């Protein structure tokens, strides 16, 4: 005798939040709060909602929720040089903090182009970004932050300060960090010390101030010829070191604008048959992960890039929640990490 097989009729109607509420035996408003990530709902209830949604194949449309609530969950993060591992490490910290807070990160790279930076921020405003974290490109005018503020989009500037202003800022105590690195070289007996890297801007001024202060403390005259301006890249660091090594008498040590410049300087030393830490002392700034694994490992100023990114994100989240709060400033306390290069 044949058996009749009962088949369930499959409909094409999309699963709605009402279906999830019915399956979980809860109200629509409770389900909605759970799907939005509200901390007000007990964990057991939230688990019931998520289990029901998963069973039914329901996917929460967060963008539709943003449109209904009038509040974007997208944050723009604009960096100037992704080729520099320092900014990649900062980006990791920024993104982690923002994602934990329920935001989606829209990242853009300006490649040190001020016009591109302006276009990127305009597009982010047009896309309704809830706020932006910006590391300014070289040459960004100080009035730029006022333009962004006038648009109503919350802004946090990081790493490179743009001078006086009302904007929130996350960076490091550059002067103190370079002072510590220079003092370390002076304590080791070096008197003719070069400074490699950096082109212009407030950050360079601050780092040179730290360099000068350490020299002045030992009554060593600041020599402008020992400052070799260069792009903050490996290639430019290598070229700057060659220029320094060609001087007569030759300096015995150098402070680098950042770790990437120092990596280039290390390669130039190798080309001349010199070994950092034995024939020449070298320090960096940032303490990117590669600094501990260069050849030799690099003595550098640690400002914890990953944590700096998290702090920048926190400042922006605070600003979004409390638009009228006082200006926020976070400065990482630099710590000298001594390795074999100096």
CSV table of C-alpha atoms in Angstrom, one decimal:
chain,number,residue,atom,x,y,z
A,1,UNK,CA,0.0,0.0,0.0
A,2,UNK,CA,1.4,3.3,-1.0
A,3,UNK,CA,2.0,6.0,1.5
A,4,UNK,CA,1.0,9.6,1.0
A,5,UNK,CA,3.9,12.0,1.7
A,6,UNK,CA,2.8,15.3,3.3
A,7,UNK,CA,4.8,18.2,2.0
A,8,UNK,CA,5.0,21.6,3.7
A,9,UNK,CA,4.1,24.5,1.5
A,10,UNK,CA,6.9,27.0,1.1
A,11,UNK,CA,5.9,30.6,0.6
A,12,UNK,CA,8.0,33.4,-0.9
A,13,UNK,CA,6.8,35.9,1.7
A,14,UNK,CA,9.8,37.4,3.5
A,15,UNK,CA,10.1,36.8,7.2
A,16,UNK,CA,9.3,39.8,9.3
A,17,UNK,CA,10.0,41.0,12.8
A,18,UNK,CA,6.4,40.0,13.7
A,19,UNK,CA,7.2,36.4,12.7
A,20,UNK,CA,10.2,36.5,15.0
A,21,UNK,CA,8.1,38.0,17.8
A,22,UNK,CA,5.4,35.3,17.4
A,23,UNK,CA,8.0,32.5,17.4
A,24,UNK,CA,9.8,33.8,20.5
A,25,UNK,CA,6.4,34.6,22.2
A,26,UNK,CA,7.5,38.2,22.8
A,27,UNK,CA,6.3,41.6,21.8
A,28,UNK,CA,7.5,43.3,18.6
A,29,UNK,CA,9.1,46.1,20.7
A,30,UNK,CA,11.2,43.6,22.7
A,31,UNK,CA,12.4,41.8,19.6
A,32,UNK,CA,13.2,45.2,18.0
A,33,UNK,CA,15.3,46.2,21.0
A,34,UNK,CA,17.2,42.9,21.0
A,35,UNK,CA,18.0,43.2,17.3
A,36,UNK,CA,19.3,46.7,17.8
A,37,UNK,CA,21.7,45.4,20.5
A,38,UNK,CA,20.0,47.1,23.4
A,39,UNK,CA,21.6,46.3,26.8
A,40,UNK,CA,18.2,46.8,28.5
A,41,UNK,CA,16.9,43.3,27.6
A,42,UNK,CA,17.9,40.3,29.8
A,43,UNK,CA,20.4,37.9,28.3
A,44,UNK,CA,18.0,34.9,28.4
A,45,UNK,CA,15.3,36.9,26.5
A,46,UNK,CA,17.8,38.1,24.0
A,47,UNK,CA,19.0,34.5,23.4
A,48,UNK,CA,15.3,33.5,22.7
A,49,UNK,CA,15.0,36.2,20.1
A,50,UNK,CA,18.2,35.4,18.3
A,51,UNK,CA,17.4,31.7,18.3
A,52,UNK,CA,14.0,32.4,16.8
A,53,UNK,CA,15.5,34.8,14.2
A,54,UNK,CA,18.1,32.2,13.2
A,55,UNK,CA,15.5,29.4,12.9
A,56,UNK,CA,13.3,31.5,10.7
A,57,UNK,CA,16.2,32.9,8.6
A,58,UNK,CA,15.4,36.5,9.6
A,59,UNK,CA,18.1,39.1,8.8
A,60,UNK,CA,17.8,42.5,10.5
A,61,UNK,CA,18.1,45.4,8.1
A,62,UNK,CA,20.2,47.8,10.1
A,63,UNK,CA,20.3,50.4,7.3
A,64,UNK,CA,16.5,50.5,7.3
A,65,UNK,CA,16.6,50.9,11.1
A,66,UNK,CA,19.0,53.8,10.7
A,67,UNK,CA,16.6,55.5,8.3
A,68,UNK,CA,13.6,55.1,10.6
A,69,UNK,CA,15.6,56.3,13.6
A,70,UNK,CA,17.3,59.1,11.8
A,71,UNK,CA,20.7,58.0,13.1
A,72,UNK,CA,23.6,56.6,11.0
A,73,UNK,CA,25.7,53.7,12.3
A,74,UNK,CA,28.5,54.4,9.8
A,75,UNK,CA,31.8,56.0,10.9
A,76,UNK,CA,34.4,57.4,8.4
A,77,UNK,CA,38.0,56.8,9.2
A,78,UNK,CA,40.4,58.7,6.9
A,79,UNK,CA,44.2,58.0,7.1
A,80,UNK,CA,47.0,59.7,5.1
A,81,UNK,CA,49.4,56.8,4.4
A,82,UNK,CA,48.5,53.2,4.6
A,83,UNK,CA,52.0,52.2,3.4
A,84,UNK,CA,53.2,53.2,6.9
A,85,UNK,CA,52.5,50.3,9.3
A,86,UNK,CA,51.9,52.8,12.1
A,87,UNK,CA,48.7,53.9,10.5
A,88,UNK,CA,47.6,50.4,9.7
A,89,UNK,CA,48.0,49.5,13.4
A,90,UNK,CA,46.1,52.7,14.5
A,91,UNK,CA,43.3,51.7,12.1
A,92,UNK,CA,43.0,48.3,13.8
A,93,UNK,CA,42.5,50.0,17.1
A,94,UNK,CA,39.9,52.5,15.8
A,95,UNK,CA,37.9,49.8,14.0
A,96,UNK,CA,37.9,47.4,16.9
A,97,UNK,CA,36.4,50.0,19.2
A,98,UNK,CA,33.8,51.3,16.8
A,99,UNK,CA,32.7,47.8,15.8
A,100,UNK,CA,32.3,46.9,19.5
A,101,UNK,CA,30.0,49.9,19.8
A,102,UNK,CA,27.9,48.7,16.9
A,103,UNK,CA,29.2,50.9,14.1
A,104,UNK,CA,30.3,50.1,10.6
A,105,UNK,CA,33.7,51.6,9.6
A,106,UNK,CA,34.1,53.2,6.2
A,107,UNK,CA,37.9,53.6,5.6
A,108,UNK,CA,39.5,56.0,3.1
A,109,UNK,CA,43.2,56.6,2.2
A,110,UNK,CA,44.2,60.1,1.0
A,111,UNK,CA,47.9,59.4,0.1
A,112,UNK,CA,48.8,62.8,1.5
A,113,UNK,CA,46.6,64.6,-1.0
A,114,UNK,CA,44.6,67.5,0.6
A,115,UNK,CA,42.2,67.8,-2.4
A,116,UNK,CA,41.4,64.1,-2.2
A,117,UNK,CA,40.9,64.4,1.6
A,118,UNK,CA,38.4,67.2,1.0
A,119,UNK,CA,36.5,65.1,-1.5
A,120,UNK,CA,36.5,62.0,0.7
A,121,UNK,CA,35.0,63.9,3.7
A,122,UNK,CA,32.4,65.5,1.4
A,123,UNK,CA,31.3,62.0,0.2
A,124,UNK,CA,31.2,60.8,3.8
A,125,UNK,CA,28.9,63.7,4.8
A,126,UNK,CA,26.7,62.9,1.8
A,127,UNK,CA,26.5,59.3,2.9
A,128,UNK,CA,25.3,60.4,6.3
A,129,UNK,CA,28.3,59.2,8.3
A,130,UNK,CA,27.7,59.7,12.1
A,131,UNK,CA,31.2,61.1,12.5
A,132,UNK,CA,34.8,60.9,11.2
A,133,UNK,CA,38.2,60.1,12.6
A,134,UNK,CA,40.9,61.9,10.5
A,135,UNK,CA,44.6,61.8,10.3
A,136,UNK,CA,45.2,65.0,8.2
A,137,UNK,CA,47.3,65.0,5.0
A,138,UNK,CA,50.4,67.2,4.9
A,139,UNK,CA,49.4,70.7,4.0
A,140,UNK,CA,45.9,70.6,5.6
A,141,UNK,CA,45.0,74.2,6.5
A,142,UNK,CA,44.3,74.8,10.1
A,143,UNK,CA,40.9,76.2,9.2
A,144,UNK,CA,39.9,72.8,7.7
A,145,UNK,CA,38.4,71.6,11.0
A,146,UNK,CA,36.0,74.6,11.1
A,147,UNK,CA,34.7,73.6,7.7
A,148,UNK,CA,33.9,70.1,8.9
A,149,UNK,CA,32.4,71.3,12.2
A,150,UNK,CA,30.2,73.7,10.2
A,151,UNK,CA,28.8,70.7,8.4
A,152,UNK,CA,27.5,69.3,11.7
A,153,UNK,CA,29.6,66.0,11.4
A,154,UNK,CA,31.5,65.1,14.6
A,155,UNK,CA,35.2,65.0,14.0
A,156,UNK,CA,38.2,63.7,15.8
A,157,UNK,CA,41.7,64.6,14.5
A,158,UNK,CA,44.4,62.1,15.4
A,159,UNK,CA,48.2,61.9,15.3
A,160,UNK,CA,48.8,65.2,13.5
A,161,UNK,CA,47.5,68.2,15.3
A,162,UNK,CA,46.3,71.2,13.3
A,163,UNK,CA,47.1,73.7,16.0
A,164,UNK,CA,44.7,75.6,18.2
A,165,UNK,CA,41.0,74.8,17.7
A,166,UNK,CA,37.8,73.3,19.3
A,167,UNK,CA,38.2,69.9,17.6
A,168,UNK,CA,38.8,66.7,19.6
A,169,UNK,CA,42.3,65.3,19.3
A,170,UNK,CA,44.1,62.0,20.0
A,171,UNK,CA,47.9,61.9,19.6
A,172,UNK,CA,51.1,61.6,21.5
A,173,UNK,CA,53.5,63.9,23.5
A,174,UNK,CA,56.0,64.2,20.6
A,175,UNK,CA,58.3,66.6,22.3
A,176,UNK,CA,58.7,64.4,25.4
A,177,UNK,CA,59.2,61.3,23.3
A,178,UNK,CA,62.0,62.7,21.1
A,179,UNK,CA,63.6,64.3,24.2
A,180,UNK,CA,63.8,60.8,25.8
A,181,UNK,CA,65.4,59.3,22.7
A,182,UNK,CA,67.9,62.1,22.3
A,183,UNK,CA,68.8,62.0,26.0
A,184,UNK,CA,69.5,58.3,25.7
A,185,UNK,CA,72.0,58.9,22.9
A,186,UNK,CA,73.6,61.7,24.9
A,187,UNK,CA,73.9,59.5,28.0
A,188,UNK,CA,75.7,57.0,25.8
A,189,UNK,CA,78.4,59.6,25.0
A,190,UNK,CA,77.2,60.8,21.6
A,191,UNK,CA,77.7,64.5,20.9
A,192,UNK,CA,77.2,64.8,17.2
A,193,UNK,CA,73.7,63.6,16.6
A,194,UNK,CA,71.6,63.9,13.5
A,195,UNK,CA,67.8,64.2,13.1
A,196,UNK,CA,66.3,62.4,10.1
A,197,UNK,CA,63.0,62.8,8.5
A,198,UNK,CA,59.9,65.0,8.6
A,199,UNK,CA,59.1,67.8,6.2
A,200,UNK,CA,56.8,70.3,7.8
A,201,UNK,CA,53.9,70.7,10.3
A,202,UNK,CA,53.2,70.9,14.0
A,203,UNK,CA,54.3,67.4,14.7
A,204,UNK,CA,57.8,68.0,13.2
A,205,UNK,CA,58.1,71.2,15.2
A,206,UNK,CA,57.2,69.4,18.4
A,207,UNK,CA,59.7,66.6,17.8
A,208,UNK,CA,62.5,69.1,16.9
A,209,UNK,CA,61.7,71.0,20.1
A,210,UNK,CA,62.3,67.8,22.1
A,211,UNK,CA,65.6,67.3,20.2
A,212,UNK,CA,66.7,70.8,20.9
A,213,UNK,CA,65.8,70.6,24.5
A,214,UNK,CA,67.9,67.5,25.2
A,215,UNK,CA,70.9,69.1,23.4
A,216,UNK,CA,70.5,72.4,25.3
A,217,UNK,CA,70.4,70.5,28.6
A,218,UNK,CA,73.9,69.3,27.9
A,219,UNK,CA,75.0,72.7,26.5
A,220,UNK,CA,75.4,71.3,23.0
A,221,UNK,CA,74.7,73.8,20.3
A,222,UNK,CA,71.8,72.9,17.9
A,223,UNK,CA,73.3,72.4,14.4
A,224,UNK,CA,70.7,73.0,11.6
A,225,UNK,CA,73.0,71.1,9.2
A,226,UNK,CA,72.4,67.9,11.1
A,227,UNK,CA,68.7,68.0,10.5
A,228,UNK,CA,68.0,66.2,7.2
A,229,UNK,CA,64.4,66.8,6.0
A,230,UNK,CA,62.8,63.8,4.3
A,231,UNK,CA,59.4,62.2,3.6
A,232,UNK,CA,58.4,59.8,6.3
A,233,UNK,CA,59.2,56.7,4.1
A,234,UNK,CA,61.8,54.0,4.0
A,235,UNK,CA,63.3,55.3,0.8
A,236,UNK,CA,63.6,58.8,2.1
A,237,UNK,CA,65.0,57.5,5.3
A,238,UNK,CA,67.7,55.7,3.4
A,239,UNK,CA,68.6,58.8,1.3
A,240,UNK,CA,68.6,61.0,4.5
A,241,UNK,CA,71.0,58.6,6.2
A,242,UNK,CA,73.4,58.6,3.2
A,243,UNK,CA,73.5,62.4,3.4
A,244,UNK,CA,74.3,62.3,7.1
A,245,UNK,CA,77.0,59.7,6.6
A,246,UNK,CA,78.6,61.9,3.9
A,247,UNK,CA,79.2,64.7,6.3
A,248,UNK,CA,82.7,65.4,7.7
A,249,UNK,CA,83.2,64.8,10.5
A,250,UNK,CA,80.5,62.2,10.4
A,251,UNK,CA,77.8,62.1,13.2
A,252,UNK,CA,77.9,59.0,15.4
A,253,UNK,CA,74.1,58.8,16.0
A,254,UNK,CA,70.7,59.9,14.7
A,255,UNK,CA,67.2,60.3,16.0
A,256,UNK,CA,64.6,59.4,13.3
A,257,UNK,CA,61.2,61.1,12.8
A,258,UNK,CA,59.5,57.7,12.9
A,259,UNK,CA,60.2,54.0,12.7
A,260,UNK,CA,59.7,53.8,8.9
A,261,UNK,CA,62.5,56.4,8.4
A,262,UNK,CA,64.6,54.4,10.8
A,263,UNK,CA,64.1,51.2,8.7
A,264,UNK,CA,65.4,53.1,5.7
A,265,UNK,CA,68.3,54.4,7.7
A,266,UNK,CA,69.2,50.9,8.8
A,267,UNK,CA,69.4,49.8,5.2
A,268,UNK,CA,71.7,52.7,4.3
A,269,UNK,CA,74.0,51.8,7.2
A,270,UNK,CA,74.2,48.2,5.9
A,271,UNK,CA,75.1,49.5,2.4
A,272,UNK,CA,78.1,51.3,3.9
A,273,UNK,CA,79.2,48.2,5.9
A,274,UNK,CA,78.1,49.8,9.1
A,275,UNK,CA,76.2,48.1,11.9
A,276,UNK,CA,73.6,50.0,14.0
A,277,UNK,CA,74.4,49.7,17.7
A,278,UNK,CA,78.0,49.0,17.1
A,279,UNK,CA,79.2,51.6,14.5
A,280,UNK,CA,76.3,54.0,14.7
A,281,UNK,CA,73.4,54.5,17.1
A,282,UNK,CA,69.9,54.9,15.8
A,283,UNK,CA,66.5,55.5,17.3
A,284,UNK,CA,62.9,55.6,15.9
A,285,UNK,CA,59.5,56.8,17.0
A,286,UNK,CA,56.2,54.9,17.2
A,287,UNK,CA,57.2,51.3,18.0
A,288,UNK,CA,55.4,49.6,15.2
A,289,UNK,CA,55.4,45.8,15.5
A,290,UNK,CA,58.2,45.4,12.9
A,291,UNK,CA,60.6,47.5,15.1
A,292,UNK,CA,61.2,44.5,17.4
A,293,UNK,CA,62.2,42.4,14.4
A,294,UNK,CA,64.3,44.7,12.3
A,295,UNK,CA,68.0,44.0,11.9
A,296,UNK,CA,69.1,44.9,14.5
A,297,UNK,CA,66.0,45.4,16.6
A,298,UNK,CA,65.2,49.1,16.8
A,299,UNK,CA,65.4,51.3,19.8
A,300,UNK,CA,62.3,53.5,19.6
A,301,UNK,CA,59.7,55.6,21.3
A,302,UNK,CA,56.6,53.6,22.1
A,303,UNK,CA,53.3,55.4,21.8
A,304,UNK,CA,51.2,52.2,21.4
A,305,UNK,CA,49.6,52.8,18.0
A,306,UNK,CA,46.8,50.3,18.5
A,307,UNK,CA,45.7,51.8,21.8
A,308,UNK,CA,46.0,55.3,20.3
A,309,UNK,CA,43.5,54.2,17.7
A,310,UNK,CA,41.1,53.0,20.4
A,311,UNK,CA,41.3,56.3,22.3
A,312,UNK,CA,40.6,58.2,19.1
A,313,UNK,CA,37.5,56.1,18.5
A,314,UNK,CA,36.4,56.6,22.1
A,315,UNK,CA,36.6,60.4,21.8
A,316,UNK,CA,34.4,60.3,18.7
A,317,UNK,CA,31.8,58.0,20.4
A,318,UNK,CA,31.8,60.5,23.3
A,319,UNK,CA,31.2,63.4,21.0
A,320,UNK,CA,28.4,61.6,19.2
A,321,UNK,CA,26.7,60.9,22.5
A,322,UNK,CA,27.3,64.3,24.0
A,323,UNK,CA,27.7,66.9,21.2
A,324,UNK,CA,27.9,69.8,23.6
A,325,UNK,CA,30.7,68.4,25.8
A,326,UNK,CA,34.0,70.2,26.3
A,327,UNK,CA,36.9,69.6,24.0
A,328,UNK,CA,38.6,66.3,24.5
A,329,UNK,CA,42.3,65.7,24.2
A,330,UNK,CA,44.2,62.4,24.6
A,331,UNK,CA,48.0,62.3,24.6
A,332,UNK,CA,49.8,59.0,24.7
A,333,UNK,CA,52.7,59.0,27.2
A,334,UNK,CA,55.8,58.0,25.3
A,335,UNK,CA,58.0,55.2,26.7
A,336,UNK,CA,61.6,54.6,25.3
A,337,UNK,CA,62.1,51.0,24.4
A,338,UNK,CA,65.8,50.2,24.3
A,339,UNK,CA,66.9,47.6,21.8
A,340,UNK,CA,70.1,46.8,19.9
A,341,UNK,CA,70.2,49.7,17.5
A,342,UNK,CA,71.2,52.2,20.2
